[in-house]
mmCIF file of C-alpha atoms in Angstrom:
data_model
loop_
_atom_site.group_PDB
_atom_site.id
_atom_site.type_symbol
_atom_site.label_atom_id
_atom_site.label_comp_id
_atom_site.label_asym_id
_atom_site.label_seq_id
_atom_site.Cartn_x
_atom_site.Cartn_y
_atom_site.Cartn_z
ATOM 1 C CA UNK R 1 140.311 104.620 114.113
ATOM 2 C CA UNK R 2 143.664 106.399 114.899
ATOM 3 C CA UNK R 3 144.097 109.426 116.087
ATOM 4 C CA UNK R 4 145.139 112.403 114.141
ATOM 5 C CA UNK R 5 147.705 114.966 114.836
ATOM 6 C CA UNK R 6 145.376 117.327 116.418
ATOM 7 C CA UNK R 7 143.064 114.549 118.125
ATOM 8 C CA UNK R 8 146.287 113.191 120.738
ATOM 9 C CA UNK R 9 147.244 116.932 121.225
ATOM 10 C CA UNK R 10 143.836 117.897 122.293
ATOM 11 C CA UNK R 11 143.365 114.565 124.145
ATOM 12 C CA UNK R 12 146.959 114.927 125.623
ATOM 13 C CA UNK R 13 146.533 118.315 126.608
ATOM 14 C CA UNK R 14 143.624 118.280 128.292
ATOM 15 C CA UNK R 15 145.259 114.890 130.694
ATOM 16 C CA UNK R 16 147.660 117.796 131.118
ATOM 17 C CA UNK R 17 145.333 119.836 132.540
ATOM 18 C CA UNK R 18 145.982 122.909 130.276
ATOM 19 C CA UNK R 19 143.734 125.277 128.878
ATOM 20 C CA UNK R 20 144.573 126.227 124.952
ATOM 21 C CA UNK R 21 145.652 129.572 126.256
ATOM 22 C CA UNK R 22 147.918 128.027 129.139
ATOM 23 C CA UNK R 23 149.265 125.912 126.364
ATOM 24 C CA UNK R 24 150.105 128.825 124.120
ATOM 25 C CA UNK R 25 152.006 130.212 126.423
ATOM 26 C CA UNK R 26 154.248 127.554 127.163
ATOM 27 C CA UNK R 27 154.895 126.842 123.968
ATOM 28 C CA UNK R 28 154.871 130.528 122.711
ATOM 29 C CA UNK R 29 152.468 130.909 119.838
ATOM 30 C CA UNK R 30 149.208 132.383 119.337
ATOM 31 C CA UNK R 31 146.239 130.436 121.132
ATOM 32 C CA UNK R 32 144.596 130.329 117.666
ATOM 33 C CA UNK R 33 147.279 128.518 116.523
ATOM 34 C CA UNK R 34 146.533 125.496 119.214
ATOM 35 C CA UNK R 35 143.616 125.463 118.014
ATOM 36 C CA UNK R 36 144.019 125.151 114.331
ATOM 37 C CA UNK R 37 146.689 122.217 115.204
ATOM 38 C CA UNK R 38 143.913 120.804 117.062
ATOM 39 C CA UNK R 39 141.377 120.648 114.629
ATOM 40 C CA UNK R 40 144.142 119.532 111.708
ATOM 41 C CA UNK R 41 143.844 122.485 109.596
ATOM 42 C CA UNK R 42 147.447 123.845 110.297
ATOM 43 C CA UNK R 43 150.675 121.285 111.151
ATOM 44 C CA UNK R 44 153.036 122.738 113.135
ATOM 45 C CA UNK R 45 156.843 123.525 112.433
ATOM 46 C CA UNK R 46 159.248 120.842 113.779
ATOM 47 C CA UNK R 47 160.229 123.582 116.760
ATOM 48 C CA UNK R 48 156.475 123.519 117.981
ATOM 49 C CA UNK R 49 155.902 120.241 117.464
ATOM 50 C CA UNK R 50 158.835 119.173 120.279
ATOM 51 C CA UNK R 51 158.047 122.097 122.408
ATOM 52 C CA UNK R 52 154.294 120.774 122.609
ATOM 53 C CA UNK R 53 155.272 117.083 123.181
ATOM 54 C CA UNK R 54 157.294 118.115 125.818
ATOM 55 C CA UNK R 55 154.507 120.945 127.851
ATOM 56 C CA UNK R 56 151.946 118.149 127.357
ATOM 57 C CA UNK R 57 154.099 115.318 128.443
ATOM 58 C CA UNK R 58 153.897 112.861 125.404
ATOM 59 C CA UNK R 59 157.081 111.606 125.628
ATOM 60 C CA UNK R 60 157.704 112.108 122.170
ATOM 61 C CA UNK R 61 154.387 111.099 120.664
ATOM 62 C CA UNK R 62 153.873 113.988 119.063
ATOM 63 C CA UNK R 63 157.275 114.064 117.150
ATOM 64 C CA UNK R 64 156.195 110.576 116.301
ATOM 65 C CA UNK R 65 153.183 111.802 114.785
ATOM 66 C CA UNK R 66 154.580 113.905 112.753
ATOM 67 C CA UNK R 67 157.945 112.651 111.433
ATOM 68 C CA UNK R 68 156.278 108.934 110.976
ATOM 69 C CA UNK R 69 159.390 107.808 112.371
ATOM 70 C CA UNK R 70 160.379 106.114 115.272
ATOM 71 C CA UNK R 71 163.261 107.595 117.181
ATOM 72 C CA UNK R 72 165.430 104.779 117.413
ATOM 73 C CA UNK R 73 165.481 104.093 113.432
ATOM 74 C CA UNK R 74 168.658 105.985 112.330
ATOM 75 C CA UNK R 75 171.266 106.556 114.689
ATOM 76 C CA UNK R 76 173.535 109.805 114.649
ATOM 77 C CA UNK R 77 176.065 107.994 112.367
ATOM 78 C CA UNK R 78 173.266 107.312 109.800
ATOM 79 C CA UNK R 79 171.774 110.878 109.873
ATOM 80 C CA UNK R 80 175.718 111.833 108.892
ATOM 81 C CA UNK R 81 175.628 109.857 106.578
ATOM 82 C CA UNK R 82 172.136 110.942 104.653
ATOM 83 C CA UNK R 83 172.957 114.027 105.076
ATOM 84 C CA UNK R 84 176.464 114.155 102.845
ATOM 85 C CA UNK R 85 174.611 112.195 100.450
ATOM 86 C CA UNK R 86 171.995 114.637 100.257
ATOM 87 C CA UNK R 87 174.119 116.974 99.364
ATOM 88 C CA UNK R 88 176.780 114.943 97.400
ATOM 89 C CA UNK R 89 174.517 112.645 95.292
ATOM 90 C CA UNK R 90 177.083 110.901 93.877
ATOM 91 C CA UNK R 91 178.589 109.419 97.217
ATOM 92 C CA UNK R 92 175.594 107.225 98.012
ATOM 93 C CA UNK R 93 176.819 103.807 99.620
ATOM 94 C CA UNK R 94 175.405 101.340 100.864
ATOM 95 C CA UNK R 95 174.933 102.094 104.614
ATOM 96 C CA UNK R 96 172.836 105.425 103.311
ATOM 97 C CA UNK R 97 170.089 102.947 101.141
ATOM 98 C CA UNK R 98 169.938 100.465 104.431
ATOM 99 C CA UNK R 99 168.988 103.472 106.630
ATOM 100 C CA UNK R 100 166.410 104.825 104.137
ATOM 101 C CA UNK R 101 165.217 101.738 103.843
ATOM 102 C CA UNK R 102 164.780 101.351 107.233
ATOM 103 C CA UNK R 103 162.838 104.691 107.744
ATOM 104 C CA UNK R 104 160.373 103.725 105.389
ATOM 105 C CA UNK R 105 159.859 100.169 107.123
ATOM 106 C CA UNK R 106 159.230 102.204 110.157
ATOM 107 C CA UNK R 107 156.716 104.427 108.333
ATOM 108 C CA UNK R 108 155.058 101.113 107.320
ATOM 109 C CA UNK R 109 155.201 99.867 110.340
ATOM 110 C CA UNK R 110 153.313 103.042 112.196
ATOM 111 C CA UNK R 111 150.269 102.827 109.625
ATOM 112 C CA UNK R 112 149.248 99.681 111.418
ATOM 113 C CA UNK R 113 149.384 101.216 114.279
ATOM 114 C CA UNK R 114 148.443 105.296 113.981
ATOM 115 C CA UNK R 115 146.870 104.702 110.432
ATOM 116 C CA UNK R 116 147.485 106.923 107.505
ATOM 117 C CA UNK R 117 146.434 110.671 108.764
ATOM 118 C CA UNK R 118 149.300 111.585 110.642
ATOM 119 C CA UNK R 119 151.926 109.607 108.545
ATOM 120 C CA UNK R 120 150.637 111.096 104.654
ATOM 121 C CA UNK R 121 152.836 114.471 105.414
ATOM 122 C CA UNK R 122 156.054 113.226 106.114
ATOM 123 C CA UNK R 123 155.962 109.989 103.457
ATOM 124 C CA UNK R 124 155.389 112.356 100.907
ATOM 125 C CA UNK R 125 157.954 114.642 101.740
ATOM 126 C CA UNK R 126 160.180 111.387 102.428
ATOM 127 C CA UNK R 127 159.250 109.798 98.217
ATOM 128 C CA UNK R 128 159.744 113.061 96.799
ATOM 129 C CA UNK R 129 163.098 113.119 98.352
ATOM 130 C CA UNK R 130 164.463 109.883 97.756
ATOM 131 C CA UNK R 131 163.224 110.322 94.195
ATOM 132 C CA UNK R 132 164.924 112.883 93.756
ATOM 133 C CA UNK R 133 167.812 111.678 95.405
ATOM 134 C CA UNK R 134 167.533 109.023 92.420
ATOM 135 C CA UNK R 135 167.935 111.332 89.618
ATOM 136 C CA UNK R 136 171.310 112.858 90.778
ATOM 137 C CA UNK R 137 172.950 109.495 91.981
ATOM 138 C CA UNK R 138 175.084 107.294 90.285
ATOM 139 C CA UNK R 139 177.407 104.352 90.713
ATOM 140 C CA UNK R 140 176.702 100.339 92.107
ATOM 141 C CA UNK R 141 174.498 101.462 94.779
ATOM 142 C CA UNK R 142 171.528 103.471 92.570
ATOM 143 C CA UNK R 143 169.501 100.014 91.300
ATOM 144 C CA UNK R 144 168.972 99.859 95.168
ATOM 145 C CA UNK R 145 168.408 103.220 95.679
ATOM 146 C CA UNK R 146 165.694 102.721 92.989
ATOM 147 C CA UNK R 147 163.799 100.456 94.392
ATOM 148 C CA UNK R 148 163.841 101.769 98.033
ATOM 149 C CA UNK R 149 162.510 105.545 95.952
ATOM 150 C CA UNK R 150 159.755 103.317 94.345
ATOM 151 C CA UNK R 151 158.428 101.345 97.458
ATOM 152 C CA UNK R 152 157.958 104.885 98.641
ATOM 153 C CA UNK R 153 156.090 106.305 95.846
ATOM 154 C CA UNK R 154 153.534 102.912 96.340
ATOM 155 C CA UNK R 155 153.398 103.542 100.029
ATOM 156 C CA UNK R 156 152.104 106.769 99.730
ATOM 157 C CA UNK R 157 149.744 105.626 97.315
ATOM 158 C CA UNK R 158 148.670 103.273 99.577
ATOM 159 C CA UNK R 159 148.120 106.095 102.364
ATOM 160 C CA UNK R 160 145.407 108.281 100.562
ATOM 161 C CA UNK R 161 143.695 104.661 99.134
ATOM 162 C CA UNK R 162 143.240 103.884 103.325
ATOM 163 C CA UNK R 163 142.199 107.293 103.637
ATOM 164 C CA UNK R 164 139.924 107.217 100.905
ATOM 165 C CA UNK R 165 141.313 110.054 98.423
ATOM 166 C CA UNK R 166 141.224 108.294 95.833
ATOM 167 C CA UNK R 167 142.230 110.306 93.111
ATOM 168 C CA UNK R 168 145.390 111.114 94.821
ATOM 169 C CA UNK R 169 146.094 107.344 95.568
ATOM 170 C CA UNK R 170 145.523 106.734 91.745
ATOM 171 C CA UNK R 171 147.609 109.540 90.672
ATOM 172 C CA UNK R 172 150.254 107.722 93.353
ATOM 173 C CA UNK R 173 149.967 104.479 92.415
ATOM 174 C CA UNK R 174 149.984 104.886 88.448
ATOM 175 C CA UNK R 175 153.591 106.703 89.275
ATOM 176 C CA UNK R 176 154.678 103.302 91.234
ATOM 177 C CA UNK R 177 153.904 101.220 88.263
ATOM 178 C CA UNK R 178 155.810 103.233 85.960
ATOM 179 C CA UNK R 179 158.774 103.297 88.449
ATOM 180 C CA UNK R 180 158.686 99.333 88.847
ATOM 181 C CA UNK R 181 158.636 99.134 85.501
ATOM 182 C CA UNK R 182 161.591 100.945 84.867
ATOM 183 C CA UNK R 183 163.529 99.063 87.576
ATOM 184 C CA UNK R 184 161.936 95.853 86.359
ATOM 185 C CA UNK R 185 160.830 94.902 90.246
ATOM 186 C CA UNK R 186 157.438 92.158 89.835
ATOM 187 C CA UNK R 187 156.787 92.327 92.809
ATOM 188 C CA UNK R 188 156.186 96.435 93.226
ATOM 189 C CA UNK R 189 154.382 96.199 89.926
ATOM 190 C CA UNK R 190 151.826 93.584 91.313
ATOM 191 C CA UNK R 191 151.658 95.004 94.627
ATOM 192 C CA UNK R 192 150.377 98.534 92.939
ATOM 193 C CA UNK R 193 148.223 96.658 90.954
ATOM 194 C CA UNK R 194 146.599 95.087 94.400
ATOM 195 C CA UNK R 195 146.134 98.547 95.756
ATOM 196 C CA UNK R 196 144.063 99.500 92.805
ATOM 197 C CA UNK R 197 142.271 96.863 93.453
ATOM 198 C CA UNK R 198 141.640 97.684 96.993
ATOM 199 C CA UNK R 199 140.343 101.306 95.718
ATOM 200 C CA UNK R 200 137.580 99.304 93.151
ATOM 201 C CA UNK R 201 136.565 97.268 96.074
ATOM 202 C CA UNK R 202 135.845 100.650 98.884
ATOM 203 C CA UNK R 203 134.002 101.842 95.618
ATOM 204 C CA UNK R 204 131.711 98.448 94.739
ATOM 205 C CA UNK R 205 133.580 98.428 91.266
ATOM 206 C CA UNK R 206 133.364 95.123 91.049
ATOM 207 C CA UNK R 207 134.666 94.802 87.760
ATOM 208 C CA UNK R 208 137.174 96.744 88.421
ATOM 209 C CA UNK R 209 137.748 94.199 91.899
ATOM 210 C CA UNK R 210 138.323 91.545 89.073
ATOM 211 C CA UNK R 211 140.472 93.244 86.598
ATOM 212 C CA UNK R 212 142.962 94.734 88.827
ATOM 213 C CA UNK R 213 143.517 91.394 91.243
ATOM 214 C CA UNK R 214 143.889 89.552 87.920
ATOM 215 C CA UNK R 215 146.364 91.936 86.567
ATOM 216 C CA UNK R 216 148.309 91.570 89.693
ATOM 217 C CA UNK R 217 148.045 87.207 89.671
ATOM 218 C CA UNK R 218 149.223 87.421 86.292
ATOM 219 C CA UNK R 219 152.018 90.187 86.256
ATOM 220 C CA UNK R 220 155.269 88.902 85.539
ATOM 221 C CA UNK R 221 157.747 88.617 88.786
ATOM 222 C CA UNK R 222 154.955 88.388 91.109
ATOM 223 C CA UNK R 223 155.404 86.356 93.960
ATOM 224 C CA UNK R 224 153.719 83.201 94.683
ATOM 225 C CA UNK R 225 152.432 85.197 97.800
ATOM 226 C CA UNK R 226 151.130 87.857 95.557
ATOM 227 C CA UNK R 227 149.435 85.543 93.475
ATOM 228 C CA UNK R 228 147.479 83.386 95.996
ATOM 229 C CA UNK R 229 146.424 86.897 97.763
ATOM 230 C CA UNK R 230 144.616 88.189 94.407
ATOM 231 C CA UNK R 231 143.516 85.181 93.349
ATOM 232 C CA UNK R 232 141.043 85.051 96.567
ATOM 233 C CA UNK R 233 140.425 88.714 95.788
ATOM 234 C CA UNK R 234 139.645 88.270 92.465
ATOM 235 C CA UNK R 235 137.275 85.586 93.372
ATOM 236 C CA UNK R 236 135.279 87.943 95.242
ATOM 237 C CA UNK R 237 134.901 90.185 92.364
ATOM 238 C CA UNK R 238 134.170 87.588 89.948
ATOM 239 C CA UNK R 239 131.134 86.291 92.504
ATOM 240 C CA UNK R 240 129.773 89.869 93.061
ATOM 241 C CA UNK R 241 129.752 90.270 88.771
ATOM 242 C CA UNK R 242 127.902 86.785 89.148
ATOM 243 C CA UNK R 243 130.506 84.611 87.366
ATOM 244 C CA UNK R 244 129.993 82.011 90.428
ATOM 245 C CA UNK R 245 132.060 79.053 88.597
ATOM 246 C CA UNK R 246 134.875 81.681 87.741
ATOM 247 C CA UNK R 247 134.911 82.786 91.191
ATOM 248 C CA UNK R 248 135.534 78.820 92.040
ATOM 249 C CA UNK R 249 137.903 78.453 89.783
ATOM 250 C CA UNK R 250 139.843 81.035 90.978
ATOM 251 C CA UNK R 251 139.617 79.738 94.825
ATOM 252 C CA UNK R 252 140.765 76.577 93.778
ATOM 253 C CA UNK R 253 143.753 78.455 92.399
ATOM 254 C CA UNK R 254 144.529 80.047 95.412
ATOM 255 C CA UNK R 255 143.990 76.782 97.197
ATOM 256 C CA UNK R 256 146.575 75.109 95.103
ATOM 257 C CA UNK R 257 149.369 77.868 95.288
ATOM 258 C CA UNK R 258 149.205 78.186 98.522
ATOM 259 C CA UNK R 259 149.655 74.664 99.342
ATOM 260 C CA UNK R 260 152.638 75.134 96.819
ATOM 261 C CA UNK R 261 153.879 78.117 98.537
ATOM 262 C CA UNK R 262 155.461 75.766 102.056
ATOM 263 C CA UNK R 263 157.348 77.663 103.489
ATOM 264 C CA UNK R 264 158.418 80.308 101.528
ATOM 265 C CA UNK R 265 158.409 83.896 102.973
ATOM 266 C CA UNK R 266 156.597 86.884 101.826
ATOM 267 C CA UNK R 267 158.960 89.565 99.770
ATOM 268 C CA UNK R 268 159.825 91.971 101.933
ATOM 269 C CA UNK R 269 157.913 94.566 100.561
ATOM 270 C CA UNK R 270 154.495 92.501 101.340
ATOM 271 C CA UNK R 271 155.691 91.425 104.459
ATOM 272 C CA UNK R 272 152.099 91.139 106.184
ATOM 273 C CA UNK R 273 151.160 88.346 103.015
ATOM 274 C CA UNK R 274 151.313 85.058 105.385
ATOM 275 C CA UNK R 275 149.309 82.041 105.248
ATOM 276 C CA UNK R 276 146.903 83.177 107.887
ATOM 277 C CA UNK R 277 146.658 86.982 106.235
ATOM 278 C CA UNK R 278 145.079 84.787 102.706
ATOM 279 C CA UNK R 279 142.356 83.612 104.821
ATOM 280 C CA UNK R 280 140.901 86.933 105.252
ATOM 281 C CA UNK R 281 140.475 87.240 101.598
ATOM 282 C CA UNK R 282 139.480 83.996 101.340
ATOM 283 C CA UNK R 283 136.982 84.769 103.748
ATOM 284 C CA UNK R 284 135.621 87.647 102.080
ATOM 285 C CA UNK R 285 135.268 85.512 98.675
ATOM 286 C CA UNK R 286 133.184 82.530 100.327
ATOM 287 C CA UNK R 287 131.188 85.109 101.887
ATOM 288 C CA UNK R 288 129.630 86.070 99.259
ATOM 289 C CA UNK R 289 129.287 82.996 97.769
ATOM 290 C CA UNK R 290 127.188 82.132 100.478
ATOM 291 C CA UNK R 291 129.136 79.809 102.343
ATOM 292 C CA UNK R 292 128.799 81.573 106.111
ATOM 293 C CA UNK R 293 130.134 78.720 107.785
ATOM 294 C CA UNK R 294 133.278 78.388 105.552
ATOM 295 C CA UNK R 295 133.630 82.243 105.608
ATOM 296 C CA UNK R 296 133.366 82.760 109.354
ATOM 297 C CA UNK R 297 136.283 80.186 110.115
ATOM 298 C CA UNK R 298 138.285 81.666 107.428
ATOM 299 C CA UNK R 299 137.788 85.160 108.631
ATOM 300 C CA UNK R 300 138.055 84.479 112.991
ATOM 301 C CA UNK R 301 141.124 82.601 112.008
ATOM 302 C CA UNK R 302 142.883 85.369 109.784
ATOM 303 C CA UNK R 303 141.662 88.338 112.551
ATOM 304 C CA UNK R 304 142.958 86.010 115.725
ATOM 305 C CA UNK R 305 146.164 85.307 113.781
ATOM 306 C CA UNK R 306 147.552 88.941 112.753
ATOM 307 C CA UNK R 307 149.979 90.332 114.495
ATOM 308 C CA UNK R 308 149.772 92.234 117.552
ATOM 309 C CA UNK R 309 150.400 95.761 115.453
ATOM 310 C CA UNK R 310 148.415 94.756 112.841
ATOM 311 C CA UNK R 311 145.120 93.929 114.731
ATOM 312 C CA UNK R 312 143.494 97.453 115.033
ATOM 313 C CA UNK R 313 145.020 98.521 111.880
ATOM 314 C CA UNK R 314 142.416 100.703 109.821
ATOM 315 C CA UNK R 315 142.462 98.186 107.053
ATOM 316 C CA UNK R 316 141.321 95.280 109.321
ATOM 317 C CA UNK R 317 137.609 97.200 109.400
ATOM 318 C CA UNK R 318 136.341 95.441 106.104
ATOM 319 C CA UNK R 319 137.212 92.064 107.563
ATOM 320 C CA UNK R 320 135.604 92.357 111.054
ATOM 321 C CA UNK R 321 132.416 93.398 109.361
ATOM 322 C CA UNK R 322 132.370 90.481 107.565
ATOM 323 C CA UNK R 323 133.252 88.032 110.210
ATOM 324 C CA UNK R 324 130.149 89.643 111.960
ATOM 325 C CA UNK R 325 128.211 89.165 108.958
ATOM 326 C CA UNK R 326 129.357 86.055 108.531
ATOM 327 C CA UNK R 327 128.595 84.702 112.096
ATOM 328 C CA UNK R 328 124.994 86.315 111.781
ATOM 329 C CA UNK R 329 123.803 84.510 109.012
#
């Protein structure tokens, strides 16, 4: 599991070998307040924050934790840029929706690897932004804009779902759908739909496992990606409701698209959707169908083959336990 705000300043703190006190007064706040960044139930202002990365020596790991951005993402010439459009809506360009665009691939990118505590803060503040940004801009470059403000809104649905507040994710999510919907984007539509489905599978909804993966196979603009991903999902579901030829039916279909698929690329906004990622859901499926053999090679492969950021990723728990399950039967 990753660490939390408080967790890597308590951990870094004491390598440091400072007391809470010591550290309060390097950083000049009350020793109550280390503690209550310590145990998460306070986040300090952007001032603290670098003043503790730098008396415990993170090296900017702590800035990281909080802003959910890498350093290097937007360069001096981009945060000039942001900033006059933040405060002249209706001079967005092109550069501006690139470089928010690329701050929230960075924010995706970090959930693989610090998971979705520390990065729920500042991608909410980030969607509320650019959402609002939306509303006041105008001209060629808005439809862009749009869909960069409504890949936001998912991905912090997506946050709470991994941390399991599931209200909050629903509330989230059921905003993304109406937002894809308005820019008429397929793919965001679908790939809400698969996050509600990820919700009704933490809960054991299995009906809900099967309505919301089939919803996302069959939504309109979904790619082929999308569709061989809940296909295998809904398979599972299907199996766990006890609809055993459905759920074969519905491998087979994944079976066949993804042959189909060759050598097309995920969208962009799916990016982690590769041929080796559908055999952890395919895994899953045959699992339960009681084919432990068939679900163990399925599930090895798709672990061994993720990529190097993706392998300790919170979301990757499900899967390992039932690789182990699988290899113990």
């Amino acid at each position: 599991m990753a660490e939390s705000f408080g967790q890597a300043l308590r951990r870094l703190r004491r390598t440091a070998g400072l007391t809470q006190s010591a550290l309060a007064r390097h950083v000049h706040v009350d020793q109550g307040n280390i503690s209550r960044y310590e145990h998460d139930r306070q986040r300090p202002d952007v001032r603290a924050v670098a003043a503790l990365d730098e008396a415990v020596g993170a090296a900017g790991a702590l800035r990281r934790l909080v802003t959910g951005v890498a350093e290097d993402v937007l360069d001096d010439a981009d945060r000039t840029r942001i900033e006059r459009v933040l405060d002249r809506p209706h001079t967005l360009d092109g550069g501006t929706v690139t470089a928010l665009a690329g701050v929230l691939a960075a924010q995706r990118r970090l959930d693989d690897v610090l998971g979705p505590v520390p990065l729920i803060p500042p991608t909410l503040a980030h969607a509320r932004l650019v959402t609002g940004l939306v509303r006041q801009a105008a001209g060629p470059h808005r439809p862009a804009l749009a869909a960069v403000a409504a890949e936001w809104v998912q991905f912090a649905g997506w946050l709470y779902a991994e941390d399991r507040q599931d209200r909050e994710a629903l509330r989230w999510l059921t905003e993304a759908e109406q937002a894809a919907d308005e820019i008429e984007d397929g793919v965001l539509a679908a790939q809400a739909a698969n996050f509600r489905g990820y919700i009704a599978r933490q809960q054991q909804n299995w009906r809900g496992v099967a309505r919301w993966f089939l919803t996302e196979h069959h939504t309109p603009g979904a790619s082929v990606h999308q569709r061989i991903g809940a296909a295998a999902q809904a398979a599972h579901g299907a199996s766990r409701l006890g609809d055993r030829d459905g759920a074969r039916r519905l491998l087979d279909t994944a079976a066949e698209l993804l042959e189909e698929s060759g050598q097309r690329p995920a969208p962009g906004t799916a990016y982690w959707l590769t041929p080796t990622f559908h055999r952890l859901n395919l895994g899953m499926a045959t699992l339960d169908m009681g084919l432990h053999d068939v679900a163990a090679d399925h599930l090895g492969s798709g672990l061994d083959g993720l990529p190097e950021d993706q392998r300790h990723a919170a979301w990757t728990g499900e899967y390992r336990t039932a690789h182990a399950q699988a290899l113990a039967r």
